[in-house]
CSV table of C-alpha atoms in Angstrom, one decimal:
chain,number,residue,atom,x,y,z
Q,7,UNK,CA,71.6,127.8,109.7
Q,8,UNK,CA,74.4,126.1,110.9
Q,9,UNK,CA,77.2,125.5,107.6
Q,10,UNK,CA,77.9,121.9,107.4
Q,11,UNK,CA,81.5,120.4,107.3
Q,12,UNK,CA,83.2,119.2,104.7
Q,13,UNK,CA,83.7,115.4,105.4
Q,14,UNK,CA,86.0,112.9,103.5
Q,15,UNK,CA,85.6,109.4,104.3
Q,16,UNK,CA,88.9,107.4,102.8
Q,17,UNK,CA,87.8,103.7,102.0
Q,18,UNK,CA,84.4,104.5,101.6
Q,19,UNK,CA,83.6,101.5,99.7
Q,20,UNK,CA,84.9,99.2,102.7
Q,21,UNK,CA,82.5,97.4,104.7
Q,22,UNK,CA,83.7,100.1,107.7
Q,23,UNK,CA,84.0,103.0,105.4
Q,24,UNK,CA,80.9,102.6,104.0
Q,25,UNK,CA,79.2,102.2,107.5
Q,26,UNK,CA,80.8,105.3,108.4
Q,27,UNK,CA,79.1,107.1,105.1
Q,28,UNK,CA,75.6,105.6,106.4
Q,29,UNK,CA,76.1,106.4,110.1
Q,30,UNK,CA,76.9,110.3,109.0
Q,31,UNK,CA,74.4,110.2,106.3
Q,32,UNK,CA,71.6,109.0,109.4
Q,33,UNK,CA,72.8,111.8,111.4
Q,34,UNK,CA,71.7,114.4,108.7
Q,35,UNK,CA,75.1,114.9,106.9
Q,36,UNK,CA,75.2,115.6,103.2
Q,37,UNK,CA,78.6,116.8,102.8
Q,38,UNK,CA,80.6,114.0,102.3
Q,39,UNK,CA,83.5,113.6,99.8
Q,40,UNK,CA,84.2,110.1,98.4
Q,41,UNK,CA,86.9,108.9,96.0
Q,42,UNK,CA,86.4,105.4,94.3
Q,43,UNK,CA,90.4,103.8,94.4
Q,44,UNK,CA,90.2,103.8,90.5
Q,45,UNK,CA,90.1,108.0,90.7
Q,46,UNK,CA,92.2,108.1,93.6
Q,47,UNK,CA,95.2,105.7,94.4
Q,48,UNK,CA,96.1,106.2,98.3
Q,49,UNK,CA,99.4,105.0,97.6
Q,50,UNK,CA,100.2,107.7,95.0
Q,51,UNK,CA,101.9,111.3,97.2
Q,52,UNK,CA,100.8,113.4,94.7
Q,53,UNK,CA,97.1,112.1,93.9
Q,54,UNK,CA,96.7,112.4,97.6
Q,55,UNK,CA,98.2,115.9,97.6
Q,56,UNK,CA,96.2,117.4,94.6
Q,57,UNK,CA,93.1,115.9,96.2
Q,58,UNK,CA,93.3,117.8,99.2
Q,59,UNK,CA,94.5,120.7,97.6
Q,60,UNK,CA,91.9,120.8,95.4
Q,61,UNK,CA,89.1,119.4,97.9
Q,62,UNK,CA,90.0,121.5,101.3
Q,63,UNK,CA,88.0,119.0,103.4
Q,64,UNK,CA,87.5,120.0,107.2
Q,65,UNK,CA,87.1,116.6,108.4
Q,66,UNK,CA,88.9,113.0,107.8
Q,67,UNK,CA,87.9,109.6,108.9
Q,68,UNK,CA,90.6,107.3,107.3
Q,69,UNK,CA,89.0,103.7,107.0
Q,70,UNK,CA,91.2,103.1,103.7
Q,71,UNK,CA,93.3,99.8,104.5
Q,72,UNK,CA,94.3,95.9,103.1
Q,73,UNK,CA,93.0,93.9,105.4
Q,74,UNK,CA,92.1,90.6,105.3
Q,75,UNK,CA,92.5,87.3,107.6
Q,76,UNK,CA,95.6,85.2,109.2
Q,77,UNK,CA,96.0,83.2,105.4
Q,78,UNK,CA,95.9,86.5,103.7
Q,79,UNK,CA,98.5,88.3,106.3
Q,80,UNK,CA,100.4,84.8,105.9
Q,81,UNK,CA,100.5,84.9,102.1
Q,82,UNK,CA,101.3,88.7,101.4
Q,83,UNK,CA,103.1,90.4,104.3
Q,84,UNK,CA,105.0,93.1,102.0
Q,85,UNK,CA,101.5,94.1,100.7
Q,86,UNK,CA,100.1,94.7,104.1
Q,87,UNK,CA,103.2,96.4,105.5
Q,88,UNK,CA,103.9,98.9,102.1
Q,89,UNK,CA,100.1,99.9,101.0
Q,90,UNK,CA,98.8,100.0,105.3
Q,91,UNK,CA,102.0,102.5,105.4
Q,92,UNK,CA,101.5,104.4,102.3
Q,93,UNK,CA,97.6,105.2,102.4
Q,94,UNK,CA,97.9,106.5,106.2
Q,95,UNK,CA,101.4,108.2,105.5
Q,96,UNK,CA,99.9,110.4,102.7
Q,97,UNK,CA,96.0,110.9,103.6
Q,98,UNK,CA,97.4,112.1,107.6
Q,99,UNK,CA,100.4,114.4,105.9
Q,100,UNK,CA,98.6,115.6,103.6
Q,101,UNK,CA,95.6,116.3,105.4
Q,102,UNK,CA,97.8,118.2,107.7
Q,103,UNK,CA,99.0,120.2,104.7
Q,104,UNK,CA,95.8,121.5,103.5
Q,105,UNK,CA,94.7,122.2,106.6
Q,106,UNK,CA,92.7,119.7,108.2
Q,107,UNK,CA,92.3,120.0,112.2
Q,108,UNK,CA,90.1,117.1,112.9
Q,109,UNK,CA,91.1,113.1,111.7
Q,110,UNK,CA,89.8,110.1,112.8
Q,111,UNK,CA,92.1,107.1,111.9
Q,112,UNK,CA,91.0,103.6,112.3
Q,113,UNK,CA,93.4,100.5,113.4
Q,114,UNK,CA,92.6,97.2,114.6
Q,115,UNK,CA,93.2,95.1,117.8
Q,116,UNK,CA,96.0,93.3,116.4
Q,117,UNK,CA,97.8,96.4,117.3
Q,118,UNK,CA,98.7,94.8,121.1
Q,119,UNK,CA,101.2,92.0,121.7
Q,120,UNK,CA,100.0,88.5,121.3
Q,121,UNK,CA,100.7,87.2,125.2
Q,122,UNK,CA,99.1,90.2,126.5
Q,123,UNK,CA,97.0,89.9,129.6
Q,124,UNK,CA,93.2,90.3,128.5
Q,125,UNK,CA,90.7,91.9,128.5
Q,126,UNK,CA,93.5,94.2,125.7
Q,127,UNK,CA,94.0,97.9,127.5
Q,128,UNK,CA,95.3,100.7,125.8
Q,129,UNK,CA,98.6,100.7,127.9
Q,130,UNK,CA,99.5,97.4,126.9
Q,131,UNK,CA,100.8,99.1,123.4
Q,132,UNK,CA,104.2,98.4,122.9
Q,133,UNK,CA,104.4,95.9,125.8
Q,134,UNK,CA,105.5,92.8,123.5
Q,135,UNK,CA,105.9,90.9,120.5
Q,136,UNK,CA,102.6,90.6,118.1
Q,137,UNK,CA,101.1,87.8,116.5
Q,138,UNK,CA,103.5,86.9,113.7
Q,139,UNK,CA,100.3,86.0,111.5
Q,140,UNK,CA,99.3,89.8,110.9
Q,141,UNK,CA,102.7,91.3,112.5
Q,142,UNK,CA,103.1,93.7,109.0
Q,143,UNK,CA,99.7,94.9,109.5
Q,144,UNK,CA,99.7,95.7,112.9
Q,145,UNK,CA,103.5,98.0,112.9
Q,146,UNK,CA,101.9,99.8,110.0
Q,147,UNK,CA,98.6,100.6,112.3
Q,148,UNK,CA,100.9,101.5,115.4
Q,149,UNK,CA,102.5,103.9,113.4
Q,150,UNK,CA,99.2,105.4,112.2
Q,151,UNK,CA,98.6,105.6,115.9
Q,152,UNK,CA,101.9,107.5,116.6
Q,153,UNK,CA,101.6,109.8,113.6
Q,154,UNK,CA,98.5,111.5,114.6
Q,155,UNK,CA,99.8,111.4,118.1
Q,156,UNK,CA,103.6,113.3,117.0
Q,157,UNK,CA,101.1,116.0,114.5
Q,158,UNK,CA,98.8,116.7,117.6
Q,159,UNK,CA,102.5,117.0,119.5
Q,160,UNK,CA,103.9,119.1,117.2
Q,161,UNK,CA,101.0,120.9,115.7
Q,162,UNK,CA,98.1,121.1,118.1
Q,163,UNK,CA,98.6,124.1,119.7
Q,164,UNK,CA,100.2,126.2,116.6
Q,165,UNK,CA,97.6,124.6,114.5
Q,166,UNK,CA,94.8,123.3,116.1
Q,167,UNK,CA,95.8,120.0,114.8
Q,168,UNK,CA,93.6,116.8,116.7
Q,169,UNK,CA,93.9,113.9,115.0
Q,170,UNK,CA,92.5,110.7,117.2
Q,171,UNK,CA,92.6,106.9,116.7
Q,172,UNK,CA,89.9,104.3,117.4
Q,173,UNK,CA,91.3,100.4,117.8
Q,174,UNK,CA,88.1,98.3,116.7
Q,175,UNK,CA,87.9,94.9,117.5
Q,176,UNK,CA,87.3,91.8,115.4
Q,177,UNK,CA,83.9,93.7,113.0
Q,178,UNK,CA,81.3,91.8,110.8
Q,179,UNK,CA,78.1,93.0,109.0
Q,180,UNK,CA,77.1,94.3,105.3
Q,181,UNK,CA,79.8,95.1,102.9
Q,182,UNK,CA,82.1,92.5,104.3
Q,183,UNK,CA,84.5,90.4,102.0
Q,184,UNK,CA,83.2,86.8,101.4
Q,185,UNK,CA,86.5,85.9,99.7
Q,186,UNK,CA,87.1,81.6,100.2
Q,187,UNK,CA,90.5,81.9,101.0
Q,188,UNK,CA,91.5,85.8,101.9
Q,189,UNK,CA,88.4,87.0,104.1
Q,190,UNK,CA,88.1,87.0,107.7
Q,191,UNK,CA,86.3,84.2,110.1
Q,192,UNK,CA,82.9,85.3,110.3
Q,193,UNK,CA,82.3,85.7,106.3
Q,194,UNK,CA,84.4,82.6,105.7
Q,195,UNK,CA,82.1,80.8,108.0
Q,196,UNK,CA,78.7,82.1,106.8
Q,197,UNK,CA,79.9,81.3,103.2
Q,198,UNK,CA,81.6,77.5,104.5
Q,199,UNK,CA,78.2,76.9,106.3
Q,200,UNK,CA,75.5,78.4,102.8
Q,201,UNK,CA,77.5,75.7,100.8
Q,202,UNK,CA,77.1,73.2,103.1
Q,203,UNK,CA,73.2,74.1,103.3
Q,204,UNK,CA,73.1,74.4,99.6
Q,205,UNK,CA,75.0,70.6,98.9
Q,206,UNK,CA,73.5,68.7,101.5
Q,207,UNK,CA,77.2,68.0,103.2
Q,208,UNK,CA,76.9,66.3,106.5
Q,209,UNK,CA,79.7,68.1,108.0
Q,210,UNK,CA,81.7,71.6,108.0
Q,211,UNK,CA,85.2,71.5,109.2
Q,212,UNK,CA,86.5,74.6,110.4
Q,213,UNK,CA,90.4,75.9,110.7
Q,214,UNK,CA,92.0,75.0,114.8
Q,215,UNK,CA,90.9,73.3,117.5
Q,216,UNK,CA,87.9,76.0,118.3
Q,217,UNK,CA,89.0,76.9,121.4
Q,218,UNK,CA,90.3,80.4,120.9
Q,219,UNK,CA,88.0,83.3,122.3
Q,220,UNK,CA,87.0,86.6,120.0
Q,221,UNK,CA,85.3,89.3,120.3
Q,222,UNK,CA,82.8,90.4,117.4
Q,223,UNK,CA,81.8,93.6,116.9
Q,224,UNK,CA,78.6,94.7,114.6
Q,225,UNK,CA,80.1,97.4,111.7
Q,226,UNK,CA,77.3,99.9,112.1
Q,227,UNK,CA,78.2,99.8,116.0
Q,228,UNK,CA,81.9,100.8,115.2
Q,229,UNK,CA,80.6,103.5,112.8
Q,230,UNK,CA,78.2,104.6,115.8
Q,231,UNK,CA,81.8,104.6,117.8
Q,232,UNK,CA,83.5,106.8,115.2
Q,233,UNK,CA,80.8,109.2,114.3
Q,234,UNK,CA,81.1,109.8,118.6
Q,235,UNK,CA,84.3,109.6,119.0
Q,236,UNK,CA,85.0,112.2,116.3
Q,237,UNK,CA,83.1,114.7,117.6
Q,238,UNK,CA,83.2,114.3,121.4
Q,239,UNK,CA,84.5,118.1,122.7
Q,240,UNK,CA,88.5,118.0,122.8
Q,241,UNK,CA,88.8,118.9,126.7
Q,242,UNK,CA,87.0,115.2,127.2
Q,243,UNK,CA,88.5,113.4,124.9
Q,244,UNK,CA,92.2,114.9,126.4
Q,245,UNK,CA,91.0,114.0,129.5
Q,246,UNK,CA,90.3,110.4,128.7
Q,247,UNK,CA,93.8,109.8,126.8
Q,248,UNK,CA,97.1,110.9,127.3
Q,249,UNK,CA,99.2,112.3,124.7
Q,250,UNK,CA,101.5,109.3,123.9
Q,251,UNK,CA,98.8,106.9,124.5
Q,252,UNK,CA,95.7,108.2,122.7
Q,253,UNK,CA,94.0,105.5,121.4
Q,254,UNK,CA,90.6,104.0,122.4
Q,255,UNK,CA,89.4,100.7,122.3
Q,256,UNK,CA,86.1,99.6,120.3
Q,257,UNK,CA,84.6,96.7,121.4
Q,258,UNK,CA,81.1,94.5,122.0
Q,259,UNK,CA,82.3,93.9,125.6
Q,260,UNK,CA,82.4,89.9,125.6
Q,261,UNK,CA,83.9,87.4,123.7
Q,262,UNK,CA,83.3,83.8,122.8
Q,263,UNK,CA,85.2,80.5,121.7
Q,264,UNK,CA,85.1,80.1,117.6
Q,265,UNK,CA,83.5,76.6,118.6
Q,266,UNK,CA,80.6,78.7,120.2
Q,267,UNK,CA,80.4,81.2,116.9
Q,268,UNK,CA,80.6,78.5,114.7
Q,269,UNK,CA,77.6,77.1,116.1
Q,270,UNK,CA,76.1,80.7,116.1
Q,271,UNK,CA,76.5,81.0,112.1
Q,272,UNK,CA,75.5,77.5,111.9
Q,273,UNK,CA,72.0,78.8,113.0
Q,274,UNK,CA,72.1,82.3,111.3
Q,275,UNK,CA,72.1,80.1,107.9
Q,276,UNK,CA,70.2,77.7,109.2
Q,277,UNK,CA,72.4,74.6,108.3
Q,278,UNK,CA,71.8,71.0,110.0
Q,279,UNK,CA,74.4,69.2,109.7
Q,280,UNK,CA,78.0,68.4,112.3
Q,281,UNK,CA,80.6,70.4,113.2
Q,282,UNK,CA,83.6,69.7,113.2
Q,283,UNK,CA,87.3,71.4,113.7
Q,284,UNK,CA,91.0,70.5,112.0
Q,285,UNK,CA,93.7,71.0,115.5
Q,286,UNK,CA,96.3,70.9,112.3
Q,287,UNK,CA,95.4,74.2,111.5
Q,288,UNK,CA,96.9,77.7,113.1
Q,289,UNK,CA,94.3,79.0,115.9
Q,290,UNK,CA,96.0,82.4,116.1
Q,291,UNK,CA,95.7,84.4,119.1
Q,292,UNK,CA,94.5,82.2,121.8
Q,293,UNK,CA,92.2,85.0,123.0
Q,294,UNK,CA,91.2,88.7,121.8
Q,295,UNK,CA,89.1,90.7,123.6
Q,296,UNK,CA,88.9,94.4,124.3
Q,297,UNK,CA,89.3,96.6,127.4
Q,298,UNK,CA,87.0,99.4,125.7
Q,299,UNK,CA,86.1,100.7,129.8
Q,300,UNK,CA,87.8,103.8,128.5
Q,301,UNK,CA,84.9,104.2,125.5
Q,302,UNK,CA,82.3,103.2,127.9
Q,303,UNK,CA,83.4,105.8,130.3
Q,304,UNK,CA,82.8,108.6,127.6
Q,305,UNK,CA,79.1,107.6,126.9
Q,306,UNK,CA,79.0,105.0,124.5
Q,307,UNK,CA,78.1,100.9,124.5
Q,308,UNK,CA,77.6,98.6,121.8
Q,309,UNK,CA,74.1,97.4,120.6
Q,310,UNK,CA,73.4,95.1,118.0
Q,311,UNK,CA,74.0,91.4,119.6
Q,312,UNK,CA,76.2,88.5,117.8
Q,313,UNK,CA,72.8,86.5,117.2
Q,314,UNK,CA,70.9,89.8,115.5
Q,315,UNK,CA,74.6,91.0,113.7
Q,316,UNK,CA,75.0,87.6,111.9
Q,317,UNK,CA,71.7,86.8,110.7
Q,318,UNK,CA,71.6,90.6,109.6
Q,319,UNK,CA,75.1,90.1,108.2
Q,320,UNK,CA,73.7,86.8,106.4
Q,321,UNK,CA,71.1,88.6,104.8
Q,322,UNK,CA,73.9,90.9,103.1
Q,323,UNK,CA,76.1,87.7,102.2
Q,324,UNK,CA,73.1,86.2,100.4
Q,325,UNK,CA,72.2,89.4,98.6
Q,326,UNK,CA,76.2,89.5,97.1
Q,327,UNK,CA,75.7,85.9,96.4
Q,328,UNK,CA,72.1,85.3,94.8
């Protein structure tokens, strides 16, 4: 009988993280470590340290981050910038110290320059200025990106060291925040269009002029992505990335205008009444969607559609929110 690992999943209460702990748990896993942030601060060196010392897991998948939408990154850059940095900093060093050989780290598509030619590739890293929105966010993902890349530099060979980062783009689904004012735009939608249902309001205004394109991706699909990225056989994985450029994309494959998803929540919830949009507003990004040919190329594709995510991701909202 085959000895399981020993997996930690960081941010396991996260609507990724705890995707991540269902997607293992499906595939017949039962060794999984978990740490609730009240018994383990990320932020904290020597928590982290003692944790791994004492813990010894073989296998990381660090979905641990602040996150949260373009008024949240507008509101409290310092907070993005210091606790994004500290959490990776300490989990990927001190992984590394107690011995771990396999991480997965988890960053976002914000991670490309805002006027960069779409669909996003991975070479367009470092090819110009991001979004100023979620600019603090996105340097402290990069340099998650180049810290597993310098340990597998440094430390592969000597080591055995392979640490591997998966961009994800724009993801939805159960376990997401439903905050008013700090959450991203698929639960601010579903929870702008349930209280219009609920009051009776004729209309629903939503943030911009609705013409910028996203790209949605279902959480249980980017779990799917991790759980295979993780464990596809080094040799393949080298031979789809290059050593300074190691990242791969995560995406659904299409985008759509917020003006089209708005109308696609509208119907999820089931509300009647108008739409319509505020130009006033910031739109962000005039488009985001992924190049994920290189993840598509290694065996793996999206399933859950938009129309199937949100009404499944409406049924979680409404269960949060009797």
């Amino acid at each position: 009988m085959m000895i399981q690992p020993k997996i930690y999943v960081a941010g396991h209460r996260g609507m990724v993280g705890s995707a991540i702990v269902r997607a293992l748990k499906q595939r017949g896993q039962t060794n999984i470590v978990t740490r609730a942030h009240s018994e383990l601060d990320l932020c904290e060196q020597a928590a982290v340290r003692a944790f791994f010392e004492t813990e010894k897991p073989d296998q990381v998948y660090l979905a641990a981050a602040k996150v949260g939408g373009i008024h949240a990154n507008n509101t409290y850059p310092a907070e993005f910038i210091y606790q994004n940095l500290m959490v990776q900093t300490n989990v990927i060093h001190q992984a590394w110290c107690a011995g771990v050989q396999k991480l997965l780290f988890l960053g976002s598509s914000c991670i490309y320059p805002k006027q960069v030619p779409q669909p996003m590739r991975e070479d367009a890293l470092l090819t110009g200025p991001l979004e100023p929105t979620n600019e603090p966010y996105a340097i402290a993902k990069i340099a998650g990106i180049k810290m597993c890349e310098s340990y597998n530099r440094q430390y592969g060979a000597s080591h055995g060291v392979d640490y591997r980062s998966v961009m994800p783009t724009n993801l939805y689904g159960p376990g997401d925040n439903y905050h008013p004012q700090n959450s991203h735009v698929i639960p601010a939608l579903l929870r702008r269009f349930h209280e219009a249902k609920e009051s009776k309001a004729p209309s629903v205004t939503i943030w911009g002029s609705g013409t910028p394109r996203r790209e949605f991706l279902y959480v249980d699909d980017m779990a799917a992505a991790s759980v295979f990225v993780m464990n596809l056989p080094q040799a393949t994985y080298a031979a789809h990335t290059q050593a300074m450029q190691s990242q791969i994309n995560v995406g659904y494959g299409q985008d759509i205008t917020i003006a089209e998803l708005a109308q696609a929540v509208g119907q999820a919830v089931g509300y009647q009444g108008r739409i319509e949009f505020d130009p006033s507003k910031p739109d962000g990004t005039p488009r985001k969607l992924m190049d994920s040919r290189r993840l598509n190329a290694l065996g793996w594709q999206a399933k859950v559609s938009l129309a199937q995510g949100l009404s499944l991701a409406y049924q979680d909202f409404r269960k949060q929110n009797p």
